Coordinates of C-alpha atoms in Angstrom, one line a residue:
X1 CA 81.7 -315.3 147.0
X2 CA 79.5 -316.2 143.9
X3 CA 76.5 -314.8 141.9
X4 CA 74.6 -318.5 141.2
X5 CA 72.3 -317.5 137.9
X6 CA 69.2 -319.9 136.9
X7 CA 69.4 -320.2 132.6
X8 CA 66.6 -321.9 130.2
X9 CA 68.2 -324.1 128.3
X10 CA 67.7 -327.5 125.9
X11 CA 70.4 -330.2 126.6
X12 CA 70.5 -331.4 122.5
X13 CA 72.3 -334.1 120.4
X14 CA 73.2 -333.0 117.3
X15 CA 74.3 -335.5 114.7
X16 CA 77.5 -336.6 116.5
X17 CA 77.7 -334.2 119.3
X18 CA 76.0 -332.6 122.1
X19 CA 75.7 -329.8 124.7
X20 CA 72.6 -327.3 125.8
X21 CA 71.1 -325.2 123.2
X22 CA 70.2 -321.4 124.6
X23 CA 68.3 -318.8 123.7
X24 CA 70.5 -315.6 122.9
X25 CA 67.7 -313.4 125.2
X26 CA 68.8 -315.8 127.9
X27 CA 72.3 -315.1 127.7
X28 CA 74.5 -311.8 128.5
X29 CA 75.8 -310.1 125.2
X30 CA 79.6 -309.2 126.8
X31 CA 81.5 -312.1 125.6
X32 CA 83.7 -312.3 128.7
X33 CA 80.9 -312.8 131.2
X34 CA 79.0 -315.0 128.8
X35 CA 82.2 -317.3 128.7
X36 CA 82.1 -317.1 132.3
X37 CA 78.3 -318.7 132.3
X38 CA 79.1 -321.7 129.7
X39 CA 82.2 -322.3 132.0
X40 CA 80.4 -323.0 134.7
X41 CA 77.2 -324.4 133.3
X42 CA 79.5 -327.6 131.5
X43 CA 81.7 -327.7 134.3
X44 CA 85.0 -326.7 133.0
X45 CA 88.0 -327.3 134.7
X46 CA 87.6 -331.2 135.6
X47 CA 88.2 -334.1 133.2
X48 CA 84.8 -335.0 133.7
X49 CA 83.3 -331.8 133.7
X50 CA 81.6 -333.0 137.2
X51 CA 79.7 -329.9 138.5
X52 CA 78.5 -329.4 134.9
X53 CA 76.5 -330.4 131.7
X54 CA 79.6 -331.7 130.0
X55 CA 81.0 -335.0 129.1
X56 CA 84.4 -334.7 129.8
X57 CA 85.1 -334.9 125.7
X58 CA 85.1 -331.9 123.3
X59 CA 82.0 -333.6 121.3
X60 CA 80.1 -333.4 124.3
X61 CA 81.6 -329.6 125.9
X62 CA 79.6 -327.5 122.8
X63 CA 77.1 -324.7 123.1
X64 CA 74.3 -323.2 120.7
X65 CA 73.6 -319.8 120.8
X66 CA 70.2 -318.9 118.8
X67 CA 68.3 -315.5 118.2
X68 CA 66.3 -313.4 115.9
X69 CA 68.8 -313.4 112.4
X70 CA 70.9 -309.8 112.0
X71 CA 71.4 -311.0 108.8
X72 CA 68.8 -310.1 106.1
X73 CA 68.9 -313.6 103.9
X74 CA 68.2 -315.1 107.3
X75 CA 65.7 -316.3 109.9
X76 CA 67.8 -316.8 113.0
X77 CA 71.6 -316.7 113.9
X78 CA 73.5 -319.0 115.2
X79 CA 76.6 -318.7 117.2
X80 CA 78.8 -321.6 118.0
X81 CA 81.0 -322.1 121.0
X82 CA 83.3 -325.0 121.9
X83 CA 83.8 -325.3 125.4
X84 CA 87.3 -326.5 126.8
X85 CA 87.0 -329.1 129.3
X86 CA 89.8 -329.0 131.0
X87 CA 91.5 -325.5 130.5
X88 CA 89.2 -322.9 131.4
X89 CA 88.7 -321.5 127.7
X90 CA 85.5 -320.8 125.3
X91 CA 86.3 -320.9 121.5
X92 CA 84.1 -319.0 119.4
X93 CA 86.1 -319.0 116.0
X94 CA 84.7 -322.1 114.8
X95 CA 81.4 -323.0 113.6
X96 CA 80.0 -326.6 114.4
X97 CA 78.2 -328.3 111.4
X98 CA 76.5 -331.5 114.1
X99 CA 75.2 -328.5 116.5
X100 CA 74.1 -327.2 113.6
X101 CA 71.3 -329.5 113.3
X102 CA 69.7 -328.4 116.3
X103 CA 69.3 -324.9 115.1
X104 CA 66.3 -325.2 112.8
X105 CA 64.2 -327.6 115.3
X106 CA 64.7 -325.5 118.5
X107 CA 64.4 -322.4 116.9
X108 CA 60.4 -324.1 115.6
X109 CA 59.9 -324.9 119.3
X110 CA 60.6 -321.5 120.7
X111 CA 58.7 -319.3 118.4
X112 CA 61.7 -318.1 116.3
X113 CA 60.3 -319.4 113.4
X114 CA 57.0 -320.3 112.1
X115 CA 57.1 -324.2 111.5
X116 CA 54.8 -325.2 108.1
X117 CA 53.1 -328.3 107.6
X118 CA 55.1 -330.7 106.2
X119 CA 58.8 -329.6 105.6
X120 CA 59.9 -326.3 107.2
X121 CA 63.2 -324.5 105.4
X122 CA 64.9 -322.3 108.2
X123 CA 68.1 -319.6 107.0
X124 CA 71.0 -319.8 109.5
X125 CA 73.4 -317.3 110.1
X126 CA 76.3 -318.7 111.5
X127 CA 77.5 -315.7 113.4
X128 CA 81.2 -317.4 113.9
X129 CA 82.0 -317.2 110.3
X130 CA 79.3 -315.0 108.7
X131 CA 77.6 -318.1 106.7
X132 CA 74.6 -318.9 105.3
X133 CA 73.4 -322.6 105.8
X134 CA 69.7 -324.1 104.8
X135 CA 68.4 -326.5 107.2
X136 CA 65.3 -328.3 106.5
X137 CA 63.0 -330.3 108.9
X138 CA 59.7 -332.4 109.3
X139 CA 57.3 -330.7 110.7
X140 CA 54.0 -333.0 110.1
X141 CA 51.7 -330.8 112.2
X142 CA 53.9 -327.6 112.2
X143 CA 56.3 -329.0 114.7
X144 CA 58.9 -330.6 114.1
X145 CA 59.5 -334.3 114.9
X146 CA 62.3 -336.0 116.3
X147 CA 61.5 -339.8 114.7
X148 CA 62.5 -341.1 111.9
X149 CA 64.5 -343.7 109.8
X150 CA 67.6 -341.8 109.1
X151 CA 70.4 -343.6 110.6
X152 CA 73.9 -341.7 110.6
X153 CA 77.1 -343.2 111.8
X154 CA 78.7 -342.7 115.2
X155 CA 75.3 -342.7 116.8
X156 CA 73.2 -345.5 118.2
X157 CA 69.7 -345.6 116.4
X158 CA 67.8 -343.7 114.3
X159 CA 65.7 -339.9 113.8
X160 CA 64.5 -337.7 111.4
X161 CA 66.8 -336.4 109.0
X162 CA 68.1 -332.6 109.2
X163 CA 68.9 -331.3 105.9
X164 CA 72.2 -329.1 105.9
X165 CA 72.6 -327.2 103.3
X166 CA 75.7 -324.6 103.1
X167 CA 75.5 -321.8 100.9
X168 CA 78.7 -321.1 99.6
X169 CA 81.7 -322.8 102.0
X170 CA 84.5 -321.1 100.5
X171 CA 86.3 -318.5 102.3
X172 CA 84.6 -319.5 105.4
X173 CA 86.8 -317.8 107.7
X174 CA 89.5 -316.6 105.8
X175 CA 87.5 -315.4 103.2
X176 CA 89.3 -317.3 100.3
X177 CA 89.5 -321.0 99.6
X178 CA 93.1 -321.3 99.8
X179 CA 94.4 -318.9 102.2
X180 CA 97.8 -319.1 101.5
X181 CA 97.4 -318.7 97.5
X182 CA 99.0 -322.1 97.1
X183 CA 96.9 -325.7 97.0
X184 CA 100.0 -327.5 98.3
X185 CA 102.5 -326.1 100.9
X186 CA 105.4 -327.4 102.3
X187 CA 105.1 -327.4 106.3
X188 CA 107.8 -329.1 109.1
X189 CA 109.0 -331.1 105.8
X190 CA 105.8 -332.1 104.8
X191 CA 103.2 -331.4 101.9
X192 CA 100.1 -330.1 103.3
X193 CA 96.6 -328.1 101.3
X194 CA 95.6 -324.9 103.5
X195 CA 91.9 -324.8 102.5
X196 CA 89.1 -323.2 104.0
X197 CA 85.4 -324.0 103.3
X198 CA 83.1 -324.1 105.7
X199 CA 85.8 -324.4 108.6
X200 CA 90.0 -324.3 108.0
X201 CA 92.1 -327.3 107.5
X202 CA 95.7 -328.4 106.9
X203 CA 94.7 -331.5 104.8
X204 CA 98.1 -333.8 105.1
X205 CA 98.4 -337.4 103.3
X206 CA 98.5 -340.2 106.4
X207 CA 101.6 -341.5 104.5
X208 CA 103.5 -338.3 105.2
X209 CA 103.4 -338.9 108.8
X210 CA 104.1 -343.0 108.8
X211 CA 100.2 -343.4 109.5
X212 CA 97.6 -345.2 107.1
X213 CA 94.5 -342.9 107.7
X214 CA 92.3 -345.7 108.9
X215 CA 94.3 -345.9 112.9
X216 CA 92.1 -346.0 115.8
X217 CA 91.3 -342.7 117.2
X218 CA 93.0 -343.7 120.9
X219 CA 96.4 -344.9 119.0
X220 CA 96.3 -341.6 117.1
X221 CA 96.3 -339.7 120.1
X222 CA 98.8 -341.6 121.9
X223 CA 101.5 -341.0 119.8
X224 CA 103.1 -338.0 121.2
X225 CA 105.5 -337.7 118.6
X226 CA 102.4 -337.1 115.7
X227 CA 100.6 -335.2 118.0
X228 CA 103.4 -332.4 118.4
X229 CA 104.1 -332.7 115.1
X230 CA 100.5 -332.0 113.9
X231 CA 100.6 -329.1 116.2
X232 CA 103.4 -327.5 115.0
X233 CA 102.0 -327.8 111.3
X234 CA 99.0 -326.6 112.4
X235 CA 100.6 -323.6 114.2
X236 CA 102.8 -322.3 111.0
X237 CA 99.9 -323.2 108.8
X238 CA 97.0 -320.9 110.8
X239 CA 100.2 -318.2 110.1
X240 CA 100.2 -318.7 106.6
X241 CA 96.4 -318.9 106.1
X242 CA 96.2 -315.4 107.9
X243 CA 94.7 -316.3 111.3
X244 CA 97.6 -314.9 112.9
X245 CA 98.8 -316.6 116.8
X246 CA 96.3 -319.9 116.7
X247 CA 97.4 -321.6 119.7
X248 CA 94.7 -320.7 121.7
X249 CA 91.9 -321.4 119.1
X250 CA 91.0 -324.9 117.8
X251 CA 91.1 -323.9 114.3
X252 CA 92.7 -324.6 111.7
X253 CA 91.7 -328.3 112.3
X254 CA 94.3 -330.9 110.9
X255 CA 93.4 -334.0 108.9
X256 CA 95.0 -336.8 107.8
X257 CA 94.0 -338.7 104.9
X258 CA 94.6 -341.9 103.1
X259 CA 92.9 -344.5 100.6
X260 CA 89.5 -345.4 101.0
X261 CA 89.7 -349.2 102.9
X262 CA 85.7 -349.8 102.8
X263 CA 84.2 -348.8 99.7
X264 CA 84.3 -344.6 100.4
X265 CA 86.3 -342.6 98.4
X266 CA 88.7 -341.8 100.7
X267 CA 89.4 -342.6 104.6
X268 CA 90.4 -339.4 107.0
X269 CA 90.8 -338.6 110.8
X270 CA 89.7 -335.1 112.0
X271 CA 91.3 -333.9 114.9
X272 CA 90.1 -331.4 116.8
X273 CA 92.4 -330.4 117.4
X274 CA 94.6 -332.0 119.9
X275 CA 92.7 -335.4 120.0
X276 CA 91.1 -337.3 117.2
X277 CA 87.8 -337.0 116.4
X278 CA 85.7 -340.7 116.9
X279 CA 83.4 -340.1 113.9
X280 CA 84.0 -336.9 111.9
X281 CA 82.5 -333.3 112.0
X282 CA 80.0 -332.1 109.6
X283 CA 82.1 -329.0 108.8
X284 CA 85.6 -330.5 107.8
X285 CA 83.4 -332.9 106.0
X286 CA 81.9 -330.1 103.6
X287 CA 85.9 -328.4 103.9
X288 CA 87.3 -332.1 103.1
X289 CA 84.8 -332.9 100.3
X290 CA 86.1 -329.3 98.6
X291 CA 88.9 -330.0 98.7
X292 CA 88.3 -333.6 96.8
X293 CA 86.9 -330.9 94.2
X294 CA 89.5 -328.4 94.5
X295 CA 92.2 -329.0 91.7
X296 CA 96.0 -329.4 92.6
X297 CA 94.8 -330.0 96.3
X298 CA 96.6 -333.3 97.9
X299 CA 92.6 -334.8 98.5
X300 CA 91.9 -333.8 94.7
X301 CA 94.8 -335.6 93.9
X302 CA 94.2 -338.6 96.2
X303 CA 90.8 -339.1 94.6
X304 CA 91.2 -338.2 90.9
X305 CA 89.2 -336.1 88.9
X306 CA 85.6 -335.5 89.0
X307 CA 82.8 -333.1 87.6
X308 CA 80.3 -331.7 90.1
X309 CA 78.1 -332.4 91.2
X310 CA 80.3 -335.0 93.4
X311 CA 79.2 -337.6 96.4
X312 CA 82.1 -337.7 98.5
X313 CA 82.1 -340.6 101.3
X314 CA 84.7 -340.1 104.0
X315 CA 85.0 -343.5 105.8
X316 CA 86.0 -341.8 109.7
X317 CA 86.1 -344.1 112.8
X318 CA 82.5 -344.5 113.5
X319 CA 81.3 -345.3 109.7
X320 CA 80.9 -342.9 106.9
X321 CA 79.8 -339.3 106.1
X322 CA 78.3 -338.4 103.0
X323 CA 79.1 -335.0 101.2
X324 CA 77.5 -333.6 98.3
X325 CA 79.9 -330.7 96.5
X326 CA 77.6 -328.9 93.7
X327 CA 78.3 -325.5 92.3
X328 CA 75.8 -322.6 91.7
X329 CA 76.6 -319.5 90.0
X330 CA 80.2 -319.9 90.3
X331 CA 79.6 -320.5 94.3
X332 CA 80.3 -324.0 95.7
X333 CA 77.7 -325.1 98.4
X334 CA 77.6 -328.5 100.0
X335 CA 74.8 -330.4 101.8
X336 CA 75.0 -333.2 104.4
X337 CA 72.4 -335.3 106.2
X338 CA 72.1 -335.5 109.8
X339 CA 70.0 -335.9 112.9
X340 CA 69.2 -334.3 116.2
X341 CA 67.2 -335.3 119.2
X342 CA 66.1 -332.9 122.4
X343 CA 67.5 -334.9 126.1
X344 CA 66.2 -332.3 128.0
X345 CA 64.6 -329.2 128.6
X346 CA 64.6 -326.8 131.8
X347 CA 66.9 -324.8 134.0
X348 CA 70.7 -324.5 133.9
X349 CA 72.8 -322.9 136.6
X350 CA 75.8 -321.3 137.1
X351 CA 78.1 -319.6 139.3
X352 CA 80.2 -316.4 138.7
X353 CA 82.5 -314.9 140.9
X354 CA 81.4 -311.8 141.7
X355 CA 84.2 -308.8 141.0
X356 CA 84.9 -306.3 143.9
X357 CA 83.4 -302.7 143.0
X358 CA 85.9 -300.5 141.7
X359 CA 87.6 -297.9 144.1
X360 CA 86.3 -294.4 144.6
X361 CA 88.3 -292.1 142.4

């Protein structure tokens, strides 16, 4: 037998992914039944995620979570979860930098926040990882507005742009920049930098592995042999960086990284981490473009030396991303364009087992 629950929610895009966007009121607080909800609500457990919201890929199996802030430099929190779409797992360790971009705009349009006319400037908390990131939207009449000119890669069209701006990346997790104390590391016979800023990564050079940095996302991801061997560097290197047993989360997130091939300054693939990402997320950009800025790293050394204020392009499958590294009172922060766009608005359901009553004593 099931309980079937009935859940306001907005099915969003943001920048390159997508998923529904809930109220945190809407939603139970215990962790283990509110995995149980966006289980069911995406449709986990199928490869196309059939009985649910999902789209049978991890950029379309992500939730939003947003509520009055607990923070006190904030106006709302925000908690991220990726959904697994086939194993029956919710991941809440990351933060998403695309679903990001829906935060500021939904949180207008439910009354979390007070648009203004013109541009509105909304504080997230990023409950995942504790940061702080600036988002700011057009809001012409004190709503915000979904058209626009901004075009970003990896999706069809054009909207208003969402301003991201993160307020200091470093340590995003981990709490320091390079977890392991080193900016190169030696890994499964391979030079890796351990860096975390705004999410973890185990940056490798493409050449390490016999791969270019510019391979289709499909190829990457049929090559078992890279694959397992990403995963084991990625397994010794969430060790070393202090996030303990990381086989059940999807962080630290391995990238490869190469030459630029179109003008960028460099080329990368972001997995995510057991398949390749087609475009690239808006996190490992800003943790990607740090490291670019980060002495000693392999990026830094890759691209050469720089002074900040820095625009870093990373050329990814679908196009480019655009990064800007600055550094404010000895705090790096990072700001990236993106878009968002609301599909649809109304009510979500889902079924949960329900659990036998316990046994008279």
């Amino acid at each position: 037998m099931a309980t079937q629950l009935r859940i306001p929610c907005t099915l969003m895009r943001g920048g390159t992914s997508r998923g529904p966007v809930f109220l945190a009121s809407d939603l139970p607080a215990d962790p283990t039944l509110r995995g149980e909800i966006l289980l069911s609500v995406l449709g986990s457990g199928n490869e196309l995620q059939i009985n649910g919201l999902g789209g049978g890929n991890p950029l379309t199996s992500k939730v939003a979570i947003v509520g009055p802030s607990t923070h006190p430099r904030a106006d709302v929190d925000y908690l991220f979860a990726q959904v697994k779409v086939i194993e029956r797992i919710v991941d809440t360790s990351p933060n998403c930098g695309n679903m990001l971009s829906t935060v500021a705009p939904f949180a207008i349009e439910k009354g979390l926040v007070q648009g203004q006319i013109g541009r509105t400037r909304v504080v997230i908390h990023n409950v995942n990882t504790g940061q702080l990131i600036a988002a700011t939207v057009l809001t012409p009449d004190g709503r915000p507005t979904y058209d626009g000119d901004t075009v970003i890669d990896g999706v069809p069209g054009s909207g208003a742009p969402v301003e991201l701006e993160f307020l200091g990346v470093a340590g995003a997790k981990t709490g320091m920049l390079l977890p392991t104390g080193s900016a190169v590391d030696r890994i499964d016979d391979v030079e890796v930098s351990c860096i975390d800023a705004a999410m973890p990564l185990v940056v490798i050079e493409a050449t390490a592995l016999g791969k270019t940095g510019g391979e289709l996302p499909a190829d990457l991801d049929g090559d078992r042999s890279l694959m397992n061997r990403l995963e084991r560097i990625r397994l010794e290197a969430g060790r070393r960086m202090g996030l303990g047993d990381v086989s059940g989360l999807v962080i630290p997130k391995p990238v490869l990284i190469g030459p630029p091939q179109k003008g960028g300054t460099l080329t990368a693939r972001y997995f995510m981490p057991h398949s390749c990402h087609k475009a690239f997320a808006v996190t490992g950009a800003v943790g990607l473009g740090t490291a670019c800025g980060t002495p000693g790293t392999l990026a830094h050394r890759l691209v050469g030396e720089a002074s900040l204020p820095r625009s870093v392009t990373i050329e990814h499958p679908s196009g480019r991303i655009e990064v800007v590294i600055d550094r404010r009172e000895g705090a790096a922060t990072a700001a990236v364009l993106r878009t968002t766009k609301p599909i649809l608005e109304g009510i979500a359901f889902a079924q949960i087992p329900d659990r036998p009553a316990p046994l008279a004593a």
